[in-house]
Amino acid sequence: MLPFYSGVIYVPLNVWMLHNNLKLNSDKTELLIFHAKHRPAPPLDSMNIGDLVISSSKSCMNIGVTFDSYMNFDEHIKNICRIAFYYIRNIVKFRKFLSYDTAKILLLAFVTSRIDSCNALLFGLPNFLIQRLQYVFNSTARVIARYRKFDHITPLLIELHWLPVEQRIIFKILLFTFKVVNGLETSYLSEFLEAYVPVRMLRSSTQLLLLEPKFNLRMYGSHAFSVCAPRLWNSLPLEIRKCDSIDTFKKKRKTHLFQSSYFCQFLFVY
């Protein structure tokens, strides 16, 4: 007999998975409750799923990303920094035996790839969290060029043509948006975006704009792809929005972000 409350039948998770040809892996099953800091969730120490008793966790990993109860990705960033500095310290030990290009390939593979992985989830986080990743990024550049710890890093980032971490996050979101607008991305993402159509014929009708939806939760709503993607897309110059190929879009968008990030430094260096 299935439990019945207020006209709704509640099906146990293990039964639902069985009917949908899924197998529950008890070793990888975790319980995590998401809630805002100012709105504590009701206490729930464990949950019964069939014969299993799943204890509550403060954080859990899913496809390489560590999620925490507050969705502030503090634990995720800590893990990235810990692993990245582990590789940096080991590569520094034999850096003098490596060529410039070899050191760059190693650090791109073991460090910067971790910073860029799933980085679109980090949009809108507080600056102090993004700065932790930027510090790792700067350390990586110093090892490649064999700079000292207190050497000015900005000219080196310009020389490497590396965007700051915050701009790399924006770049990833805009890349997803371009693919959705041009039908190159999976269909489920297209459900979150809607073309802007004015009520009457205006100049904005031909600007390839997206509708910017309203949201209620400032701390979480503004981070959603359906909210941040249209806002970032509409801020692009029309020339970039009209790109007809992904390679052209990447090139123009990176140049635009690069110049906006290092404009003052460009004036100083050049």
PDB file of C-alpha atoms in Angstrom:
ATOM      1  CA  MET A   1       0.000   0.000   0.000  1.00  0.00           C
ATOM      2  CA  LEU A   2       1.506   3.357  -1.049  1.00  0.00           C
ATOM      3  CA  PRO A   3       1.272   6.306   1.395  1.00  0.00           C
ATOM      4  CA  PHE A   4      -1.568   8.719   0.599  1.00  0.00           C
ATOM      5  CA  TYR A   5      -1.639  12.327   1.884  1.00  0.00           C
ATOM      6  CA  SER A   6      -4.095  15.101   0.897  1.00  0.00           C
ATOM      7  CA  GLY A   7      -4.953  13.506  -2.426  1.00  0.00           C
ATOM      8  CA  VAL A   8      -1.300  12.896  -3.417  1.00  0.00           C
ATOM      9  CA  ILE A   9       0.309   9.468  -3.655  1.00  0.00           C
ATOM     10  CA  TYR A  10       3.917   9.469  -2.465  1.00  0.00           C
ATOM     11  CA  VAL A  11       6.038   6.787  -4.144  1.00  0.00           C
ATOM     12  CA  PRO A  12       9.251   5.699  -2.337  1.00  0.00           C
ATOM     13  CA  LEU A  13      12.371   6.663  -4.257  1.00  0.00           C
ATOM     14  CA  ASN A  14      13.620   3.093  -4.580  1.00  0.00           C
ATOM     15  CA  VAL A  15      10.246   2.009  -6.010  1.00  0.00           C
ATOM     16  CA  TRP A  16      10.235   4.903  -8.487  1.00  0.00           C
ATOM     17  CA  MET A  17      13.762   4.039  -9.641  1.00  0.00           C
ATOM     18  CA  LEU A  18      12.826   0.378 -10.030  1.00  0.00           C
ATOM     19  CA  HIS A  19       9.834   1.262 -12.232  1.00  0.00           C
ATOM     20  CA  ASN A  20      12.083   3.513 -14.370  1.00  0.00           C
ATOM     21  CA  ASN A  21      14.745   0.832 -14.868  1.00  0.00           C
ATOM     22  CA  LEU A  22      17.269   2.593 -12.608  1.00  0.00           C
ATOM     23  CA  LYS A  23      19.499   1.079  -9.953  1.00  0.00           C
ATOM     24  CA  LEU A  24      20.156   2.841  -6.659  1.00  0.00           C
ATOM     25  CA  ASN A  25      23.850   2.819  -5.761  1.00  0.00           C
ATOM     26  CA  SER A  26      23.957   2.930  -1.973  1.00  0.00           C
ATOM     27  CA  ASP A  27      27.674   3.772  -1.888  1.00  0.00           C
ATOM     28  CA  LYS A  28      27.141   6.962  -3.924  1.00  0.00           C
ATOM     29  CA  THR A  29      23.829   8.091  -2.434  1.00  0.00           C
ATOM     30  CA  GLU A  30      23.991  11.227  -0.281  1.00  0.00           C
ATOM     31  CA  LEU A  31      21.438  13.531   1.318  1.00  0.00           C
ATOM     32  CA  LEU A  32      21.958  17.281   0.930  1.00  0.00           C
ATOM     33  CA  ILE A  33      19.429  19.977   1.852  1.00  0.00           C
ATOM     34  CA  PHE A  34      19.686  23.292  -0.026  1.00  0.00           C
ATOM     35  CA  HIS A  35      18.590  26.439   1.770  1.00  0.00           C
ATOM     36  CA  ALA A  36      19.495  30.101   2.239  1.00  0.00           C
ATOM     37  CA  LYS A  37      21.600  31.179   5.204  1.00  0.00           C
ATOM     38  CA  HIS A  38      18.844  33.420   6.526  1.00  0.00           C
ATOM     39  CA  ARG A  39      16.235  30.657   6.143  1.00  0.00           C
ATOM     40  CA  PRO A  40      17.471  27.517   7.916  1.00  0.00           C
ATOM     41  CA  ALA A  41      15.984  24.274   6.650  1.00  0.00           C
ATOM     42  CA  PRO A  42      13.950  22.023   8.949  1.00  0.00           C
ATOM     43  CA  PRO A  43      16.249  19.572  10.760  1.00  0.00           C
ATOM     44  CA  LEU A  44      16.681  16.309   8.876  1.00  0.00           C
ATOM     45  CA  ASP A  45      19.521  14.087  10.026  1.00  0.00           C
ATOM     46  CA  SER A  46      18.751  11.073   7.873  1.00  0.00           C
ATOM     47  CA  MET A  47      16.349   9.591   5.338  1.00  0.00           C
ATOM     48  CA  ASN A  48      15.181   6.031   4.778  1.00  0.00           C
ATOM     49  CA  ILE A  49      15.268   4.774   1.192  1.00  0.00           C
ATOM     50  CA  GLY A  50      14.115   1.187   1.200  1.00  0.00           C
ATOM     51  CA  ASP A  51      16.436  -0.653   3.559  1.00  0.00           C
ATOM     52  CA  LEU A  52      19.053   2.116   3.433  1.00  0.00           C
ATOM     53  CA  VAL A  53      19.507   4.900   5.978  1.00  0.00           C
ATOM     54  CA  ILE A  54      21.113   7.933   4.275  1.00  0.00           C
ATOM     55  CA  SER A  55      22.706  10.456   6.658  1.00  0.00           C
ATOM     56  CA  SER A  56      22.618  14.172   5.899  1.00  0.00           C
ATOM     57  CA  SER A  57      25.797  15.757   4.468  1.00  0.00           C
ATOM     58  CA  LYS A  58      27.032  19.334   4.440  1.00  0.00           C
ATOM     59  CA  SER A  59      28.392  18.984   0.903  1.00  0.00           C
ATOM     60  CA  CYS A  60      28.550  16.435  -1.886  1.00  0.00           C
ATOM     61  CA  MET A  61      30.242  16.074  -5.271  1.00  0.00           C
ATOM     62  CA  ASN A  62      28.396  15.714  -8.557  1.00  0.00           C
ATOM     63  CA  ILE A  63      30.316  15.419 -11.865  1.00  0.00           C
ATOM     64  CA  GLY A  64      33.390  17.091 -10.435  1.00  0.00           C
ATOM     65  CA  VAL A  65      31.551  19.961  -8.707  1.00  0.00           C
ATOM     66  CA  THR A  66      31.214  20.157  -4.921  1.00  0.00           C
ATOM     67  CA  PHE A  67      27.772  21.445  -3.921  1.00  0.00           C
ATOM     68  CA  ASP A  68      27.091  22.771  -0.433  1.00  0.00           C
ATOM     69  CA  SER A  69      23.888  23.545   1.426  1.00  0.00           C
ATOM     70  CA  TYR A  70      24.064  27.296   0.754  1.00  0.00           C
ATOM     71  CA  MET A  71      25.064  26.923  -2.940  1.00  0.00           C
ATOM     72  CA  ASN A  72      27.923  29.408  -2.462  1.00  0.00           C
ATOM     73  CA  PHE A  73      30.495  26.918  -3.832  1.00  0.00           C
ATOM     74  CA  ASP A  74      32.940  27.731  -1.064  1.00  0.00           C
ATOM     75  CA  GLU A  75      33.922  24.065  -0.670  1.00  0.00           C
ATOM     76  CA  HIS A  76      34.215  23.663  -4.430  1.00  0.00           C
ATOM     77  CA  ILE A  77      36.654  26.582  -4.689  1.00  0.00           C
ATOM     78  CA  LYS A  78      38.652  25.300  -1.704  1.00  0.00           C
ATOM     79  CA  ASN A  79      39.041  21.928  -3.431  1.00  0.00           C
ATOM     80  CA  ILE A  80      40.160  23.539  -6.685  1.00  0.00           C
ATOM     81  CA  CYS A  81      42.757  25.679  -4.893  1.00  0.00           C
ATOM     82  CA  ARG A  82      44.049  22.730  -2.858  1.00  0.00           C
ATOM     83  CA  ILE A  83      44.507  20.466  -5.878  1.00  0.00           C
ATOM     84  CA  ALA A  84      45.862  23.257  -8.086  1.00  0.00           C
ATOM     85  CA  PHE A  85      48.549  24.273  -5.597  1.00  0.00           C
ATOM     86  CA  TYR A  86      49.504  20.621  -5.169  1.00  0.00           C
ATOM     87  CA  TYR A  87      50.354  20.434  -8.879  1.00  0.00           C
ATOM     88  CA  ILE A  88      51.975  23.878  -8.911  1.00  0.00           C
ATOM     89  CA  ARG A  89      54.306  22.961  -6.031  1.00  0.00           C
ATOM     90  CA  ASN A  90      55.339  19.736  -7.750  1.00  0.00           C
ATOM     91  CA  ILE A  91      55.921  21.361 -11.152  1.00  0.00           C
ATOM     92  CA  VAL A  92      57.989  24.143  -9.558  1.00  0.00           C
ATOM     93  CA  LYS A  93      60.477  21.515  -8.314  1.00  0.00           C
ATOM     94  CA  PHE A  94      61.561  20.639 -11.865  1.00  0.00           C
ATOM     95  CA  ARG A  95      60.495  23.816 -13.701  1.00  0.00           C
ATOM     96  CA  LYS A  96      64.110  24.712 -14.576  1.00  0.00           C
ATOM     97  CA  PHE A  97      64.387  21.513 -16.620  1.00  0.00           C
ATOM     98  CA  LEU A  98      61.307  22.351 -18.722  1.00  0.00           C
ATOM     99  CA  SER A  99      61.002  24.613 -21.713  1.00  0.00           C
ATOM    100  CA  TYR A 100      58.529  27.501 -21.686  1.00  0.00           C
ATOM    101  CA  ASP A 101      56.039  25.679 -23.954  1.00  0.00           C
ATOM    102  CA  THR A 102      56.273  22.394 -22.036  1.00  0.00           C
ATOM    103  CA  ALA A 103      55.659  24.112 -18.691  1.00  0.00           C
ATOM    104  CA  LYS A 104      52.695  25.946 -20.194  1.00  0.00           C
ATOM    105  CA  ILE A 105      51.151  22.711 -21.508  1.00  0.00           C
ATOM    106  CA  LEU A 106      51.576  20.989 -18.127  1.00  0.00           C
ATOM    107  CA  LEU A 107      50.029  23.817 -16.132  1.00  0.00           C
ATOM    108  CA  LEU A 108      47.175  24.264 -18.591  1.00  0.00           C
ATOM    109  CA  ALA A 109      46.392  20.552 -18.294  1.00  0.00           C
ATOM    110  CA  PHE A 110      46.651  20.198 -14.503  1.00  0.00           C
ATOM    111  CA  VAL A 111      45.676  23.652 -13.179  1.00  0.00           C
ATOM    112  CA  THR A 112      43.798  26.029 -15.477  1.00  0.00           C
ATOM    113  CA  SER A 113      41.619  23.224 -16.837  1.00  0.00           C
ATOM    114  CA  ARG A 114      40.286  22.720 -13.290  1.00  0.00           C
ATOM    115  CA  ILE A 115      39.554  26.433 -12.907  1.00  0.00           C
ATOM    116  CA  ASP A 116      37.638  26.484 -16.210  1.00  0.00           C
ATOM    117  CA  SER A 117      35.719  23.250 -15.615  1.00  0.00           C
ATOM    118  CA  CYS A 118      32.030  24.020 -14.935  1.00  0.00           C
ATOM    119  CA  ASN A 119      33.013  27.623 -14.148  1.00  0.00           C
ATOM    120  CA  ALA A 120      29.678  28.967 -15.445  1.00  0.00           C
ATOM    121  CA  LEU A 121      28.219  27.859 -12.090  1.00  0.00           C
ATOM    122  CA  LEU A 122      30.395  30.438 -10.326  1.00  0.00           C
ATOM    123  CA  PHE A 123      28.778  33.496 -11.930  1.00  0.00           C
ATOM    124  CA  GLY A 124      27.706  36.131  -9.427  1.00  0.00           C
ATOM    125  CA  LEU A 125      29.713  34.798  -6.488  1.00  0.00           C
ATOM    126  CA  PRO A 126      31.288  37.327  -4.082  1.00  0.00           C
ATOM    127  CA  ASN A 127      34.595  38.826  -5.187  1.00  0.00           C
ATOM    128  CA  PHE A 128      36.579  37.254  -2.338  1.00  0.00           C
ATOM    129  CA  LEU A 129      35.727  33.767  -3.650  1.00  0.00           C
ATOM    130  CA  ILE A 130      36.640  34.621  -7.245  1.00  0.00           C
ATOM    131  CA  GLN A 131      39.880  36.198  -6.005  1.00  0.00           C
ATOM    132  CA  ARG A 132      40.952  32.847  -4.546  1.00  0.00           C
ATOM    133  CA  LEU A 133      40.811  31.346  -8.031  1.00  0.00           C
ATOM    134  CA  GLN A 134      42.508  34.419  -9.498  1.00  0.00           C
ATOM    135  CA  TYR A 135      45.380  33.955  -7.043  1.00  0.00           C
ATOM    136  CA  VAL A 136      45.825  30.369  -8.307  1.00  0.00           C
ATOM    137  CA  PHE A 137      45.642  31.675 -11.870  1.00  0.00           C
ATOM    138  CA  ASN A 138      48.323  34.293 -11.180  1.00  0.00           C
ATOM    139  CA  SER A 139      50.573  31.704  -9.531  1.00  0.00           C
ATOM    140  CA  THR A 140      50.238  29.494 -12.600  1.00  0.00           C
ATOM    141  CA  ALA A 141      51.327  32.327 -14.883  1.00  0.00           C
ATOM    142  CA  ARG A 142      54.317  33.103 -12.638  1.00  0.00           C
ATOM    143  CA  VAL A 143      55.517  29.497 -12.782  1.00  0.00           C
ATOM    144  CA  ILE A 144      55.281  29.439 -16.586  1.00  0.00           C
ATOM    145  CA  ALA A 145      57.288  32.643 -17.006  1.00  0.00           C
ATOM    146  CA  ARG A 146      59.483  31.995 -13.925  1.00  0.00           C
ATOM    147  CA  TYR A 147      58.420  35.289 -12.352  1.00  0.00           C
ATOM    148  CA  ARG A 148      59.123  36.046  -8.714  1.00  0.00           C
ATOM    149  CA  LYS A 149      56.300  36.072  -6.168  1.00  0.00           C
ATOM    150  CA  PHE A 150      55.941  39.865  -5.960  1.00  0.00           C
ATOM    151  CA  ASP A 151      56.483  40.712  -9.650  1.00  0.00           C
ATOM    152  CA  HIS A 152      53.585  42.610 -11.211  1.00  0.00           C
ATOM    153  CA  ILE A 153      51.288  40.029 -12.782  1.00  0.00           C
ATOM    154  CA  THR A 154      49.123  42.069 -15.175  1.00  0.00           C
ATOM    155  CA  PRO A 155      51.764  42.562 -17.930  1.00  0.00           C
ATOM    156  CA  LEU A 156      52.374  38.803 -17.855  1.00  0.00           C
ATOM    157  CA  LEU A 157      48.650  37.990 -18.207  1.00  0.00           C
ATOM    158  CA  ILE A 158      48.498  40.375 -21.153  1.00  0.00           C
ATOM    159  CA  GLU A 159      51.522  38.687 -22.712  1.00  0.00           C
ATOM    160  CA  LEU A 160      49.930  35.241 -22.260  1.00  0.00           C
ATOM    161  CA  HIS A 161      46.616  36.645 -23.554  1.00  0.00           C
ATOM    162  CA  TRP A 162      44.778  35.182 -20.557  1.00  0.00           C
ATOM    163  CA  LEU A 163      41.463  36.590 -19.416  1.00  0.00           C
ATOM    164  CA  PRO A 164      40.911  37.112 -15.666  1.00  0.00           C
ATOM    165  CA  VAL A 165      38.890  34.400 -13.941  1.00  0.00           C
ATOM    166  CA  GLU A 166      35.731  36.509 -13.750  1.00  0.00           C
ATOM    167  CA  GLN A 167      35.858  37.235 -17.478  1.00  0.00           C
ATOM    168  CA  ARG A 168      36.486  33.552 -18.246  1.00  0.00           C
ATOM    169  CA  ILE A 169      33.238  32.747 -16.430  1.00  0.00           C
ATOM    170  CA  ILE A 170      31.363  35.335 -18.487  1.00  0.00           C
ATOM    171  CA  PHE A 171      32.988  34.002 -21.661  1.00  0.00           C
ATOM    172  CA  LYS A 172      31.698  30.472 -20.915  1.00  0.00           C
ATOM    173  CA  ILE A 173      28.120  31.678 -20.307  1.00  0.00           C
ATOM    174  CA  LEU A 174      28.129  33.731 -23.511  1.00  0.00           C
ATOM    175  CA  LEU A 175      29.449  30.761 -25.451  1.00  0.00           C
ATOM    176  CA  PHE A 176      26.510  28.652 -24.253  1.00  0.00           C
ATOM    177  CA  THR A 177      24.155  31.512 -25.139  1.00  0.00           C
ATOM    178  CA  PHE A 178      25.560  31.813 -28.678  1.00  0.00           C
ATOM    179  CA  LYS A 179      25.083  28.077 -29.213  1.00  0.00           C
ATOM    180  CA  VAL A 180      21.479  28.244 -27.971  1.00  0.00           C
ATOM    181  CA  VAL A 181      20.620  31.274 -30.134  1.00  0.00           C
ATOM    182  CA  ASN A 182      22.067  29.559 -33.211  1.00  0.00           C
ATOM    183  CA  GLY A 183      20.639  26.131 -32.510  1.00  0.00           C
ATOM    184  CA  LEU A 184      23.990  24.517 -31.691  1.00  0.00           C
ATOM    185  CA  GLU A 185      23.259  23.575 -28.076  1.00  0.00           C
ATOM    186  CA  THR A 186      20.997  20.958 -26.512  1.00  0.00           C
ATOM    187  CA  SER A 187      17.298  21.751 -26.742  1.00  0.00           C
ATOM    188  CA  TYR A 188      16.619  21.959 -22.994  1.00  0.00           C
ATOM    189  CA  LEU A 189      18.759  25.095 -22.672  1.00  0.00           C
ATOM    190  CA  SER A 190      16.711  26.852 -25.359  1.00  0.00           C
ATOM    191  CA  GLU A 191      13.701  26.644 -23.038  1.00  0.00           C
ATOM    192  CA  PHE A 192      15.388  29.192 -20.727  1.00  0.00           C
ATOM    193  CA  LEU A 193      15.918  31.863 -23.390  1.00  0.00           C
ATOM    194  CA  GLU A 194      13.376  33.888 -25.344  1.00  0.00           C
ATOM    195  CA  ALA A 195      13.968  36.381 -28.144  1.00  0.00           C
ATOM    196  CA  TYR A 196      12.989  39.970 -27.363  1.00  0.00           C
ATOM    197  CA  VAL A 197      10.008  41.056 -29.486  1.00  0.00           C
ATOM    198  CA  PRO A 198       8.826  44.672 -28.904  1.00  0.00           C
ATOM    199  CA  VAL A 199       5.109  45.425 -29.009  1.00  0.00           C
ATOM    200  CA  ARG A 200       5.658  47.743 -31.980  1.00  0.00           C
ATOM    201  CA  MET A 201       8.324  48.138 -34.629  1.00  0.00           C
ATOM    202  CA  LEU A 202      11.410  49.688 -32.999  1.00  0.00           C
ATOM    203  CA  ARG A 203      15.099  49.812 -33.826  1.00  0.00           C
ATOM    204  CA  SER A 204      15.669  47.168 -31.147  1.00  0.00           C
ATOM    205  CA  SER A 205      13.683  44.712 -33.277  1.00  0.00           C
ATOM    206  CA  THR A 206      16.756  44.051 -35.413  1.00  0.00           C
ATOM    207  CA  GLN A 207      19.318  44.006 -32.578  1.00  0.00           C
ATOM    208  CA  LEU A 208      19.073  40.240 -31.908  1.00  0.00           C
ATOM    209  CA  LEU A 209      18.269  40.872 -28.251  1.00  0.00           C
ATOM    210  CA  LEU A 210      16.964  38.398 -25.671  1.00  0.00           C
ATOM    211  CA  LEU A 211      14.162  38.982 -23.212  1.00  0.00           C
ATOM    212  CA  GLU A 212      15.483  39.701 -19.708  1.00  0.00           C
ATOM    213  CA  PRO A 213      13.080  38.039 -17.238  1.00  0.00           C
ATOM    214  CA  LYS A 214      12.281  39.389 -13.814  1.00  0.00           C
ATOM    215  CA  PHE A 215      13.416  37.482 -10.731  1.00  0.00           C
ATOM    216  CA  ASN A 216      12.558  37.541  -7.039  1.00  0.00           C
ATOM    217  CA  LEU A 217      15.597  36.296  -5.152  1.00  0.00           C
ATOM    218  CA  ARG A 218      18.504  38.703  -5.591  1.00  0.00           C
ATOM    219  CA  MET A 219      21.099  36.329  -4.161  1.00  0.00           C
ATOM    220  CA  TYR A 220      20.047  33.290  -6.186  1.00  0.00           C
ATOM    221  CA  GLY A 221      17.701  34.421  -8.945  1.00  0.00           C
ATOM    222  CA  SER A 222      20.290  36.643 -10.625  1.00  0.00           C
ATOM    223  CA  HIS A 223      22.672  33.673 -10.904  1.00  0.00           C
ATOM    224  CA  ALA A 224      20.250  31.593 -12.974  1.00  0.00           C
ATOM    225  CA  PHE A 225      21.175  30.990 -16.613  1.00  0.00           C
ATOM    226  CA  SER A 226      17.766  32.278 -17.746  1.00  0.00           C
ATOM    227  CA  VAL A 227      18.527  35.638 -16.064  1.00  0.00           C
ATOM    228  CA  CYS A 228      22.267  36.234 -16.440  1.00  0.00           C
ATOM    229  CA  ALA A 229      22.583  34.912 -20.013  1.00  0.00           C
ATOM    230  CA  PRO A 230      20.160  37.438 -21.615  1.00  0.00           C
ATOM    231  CA  ARG A 231      21.683  40.309 -19.610  1.00  0.00           C
ATOM    232  CA  LEU A 232      25.233  39.454 -20.670  1.00  0.00           C
ATOM    233  CA  TRP A 233      24.160  38.758 -24.268  1.00  0.00           C
ATOM    234  CA  ASN A 234      22.338  42.085 -24.609  1.00  0.00           C
ATOM    235  CA  SER A 235      25.413  43.940 -23.346  1.00  0.00           C
ATOM    236  CA  LEU A 236      27.466  42.684 -26.295  1.00  0.00           C
ATOM    237  CA  PRO A 237      28.038  44.914 -29.329  1.00  0.00           C
ATOM    238  CA  LEU A 238      25.735  44.054 -32.228  1.00  0.00           C
ATOM    239  CA  GLU A 239      28.734  43.084 -34.339  1.00  0.00           C
ATOM    240  CA  ILE A 240      29.495  40.205 -31.953  1.00  0.00           C
ATOM    241  CA  ARG A 241      25.875  39.078 -31.593  1.00  0.00           C
ATOM    242  CA  LYS A 242      25.619  38.849 -35.401  1.00  0.00           C
ATOM    243  CA  CYS A 243      28.585  36.461 -35.780  1.00  0.00           C
ATOM    244  CA  ASP A 244      27.692  33.575 -38.077  1.00  0.00           C
ATOM    245  CA  SER A 245      30.225  31.019 -36.813  1.00  0.00           C
ATOM    246  CA  ILE A 246      31.342  29.882 -33.389  1.00  0.00           C
ATOM    247  CA  ASP A 247      35.034  30.443 -34.170  1.00  0.00           C
ATOM    248  CA  THR A 248      34.390  34.067 -35.188  1.00  0.00           C
ATOM    249  CA  PHE A 249      32.278  34.605 -32.066  1.00  0.00           C
ATOM    250  CA  LYS A 250      35.003  33.189 -29.789  1.00  0.00           C
ATOM    251  CA  LYS A 251      37.663  35.388 -31.349  1.00  0.00           C
ATOM    252  CA  LYS A 252      35.670  38.629 -31.262  1.00  0.00           C
ATOM    253  CA  ARG A 253      34.216  37.988 -27.816  1.00  0.00           C
ATOM    254  CA  LYS A 254      37.590  37.210 -26.272  1.00  0.00           C
ATOM    255  CA  THR A 255      39.093  40.334 -27.842  1.00  0.00           C
ATOM    256  CA  HIS A 256      36.214  42.423 -26.483  1.00  0.00           C
ATOM    257  CA  LEU A 257      36.579  40.991 -22.951  1.00  0.00           C
ATOM    258  CA  PHE A 258      40.352  41.244 -23.099  1.00  0.00           C
ATOM    259  CA  GLN A 259      40.310  44.919 -24.015  1.00  0.00           C
ATOM    260  CA  SER A 260      37.669  45.768 -21.406  1.00  0.00           C
ATOM    261  CA  SER A 261      39.657  43.912 -18.706  1.00  0.00           C
ATOM    262  CA  TYR A 262      43.067  45.392 -19.475  1.00  0.00           C
ATOM    263  CA  PHE A 263      42.197  48.743 -21.070  1.00  0.00           C
ATOM    264  CA  CYS A 264      44.157  50.868 -18.576  1.00  0.00           C
ATOM    265  CA  GLN A 265      47.050  48.426 -18.637  1.00  0.00           C
ATOM    266  CA  PHE A 266      47.122  48.552 -22.429  1.00  0.00           C
ATOM    267  CA  LEU A 267      47.567  52.319 -22.251  1.00  0.00           C
ATOM    268  CA  PHE A 268      50.368  51.875 -19.741  1.00  0.00           C
ATOM    269  CA  VAL A 269      52.212  49.009 -21.443  1.00  0.00           C
ATOM    270  CA  TYR A 270      51.871  50.140 -25.013  1.00  0.00           C
TER     271      TYR A 270
END
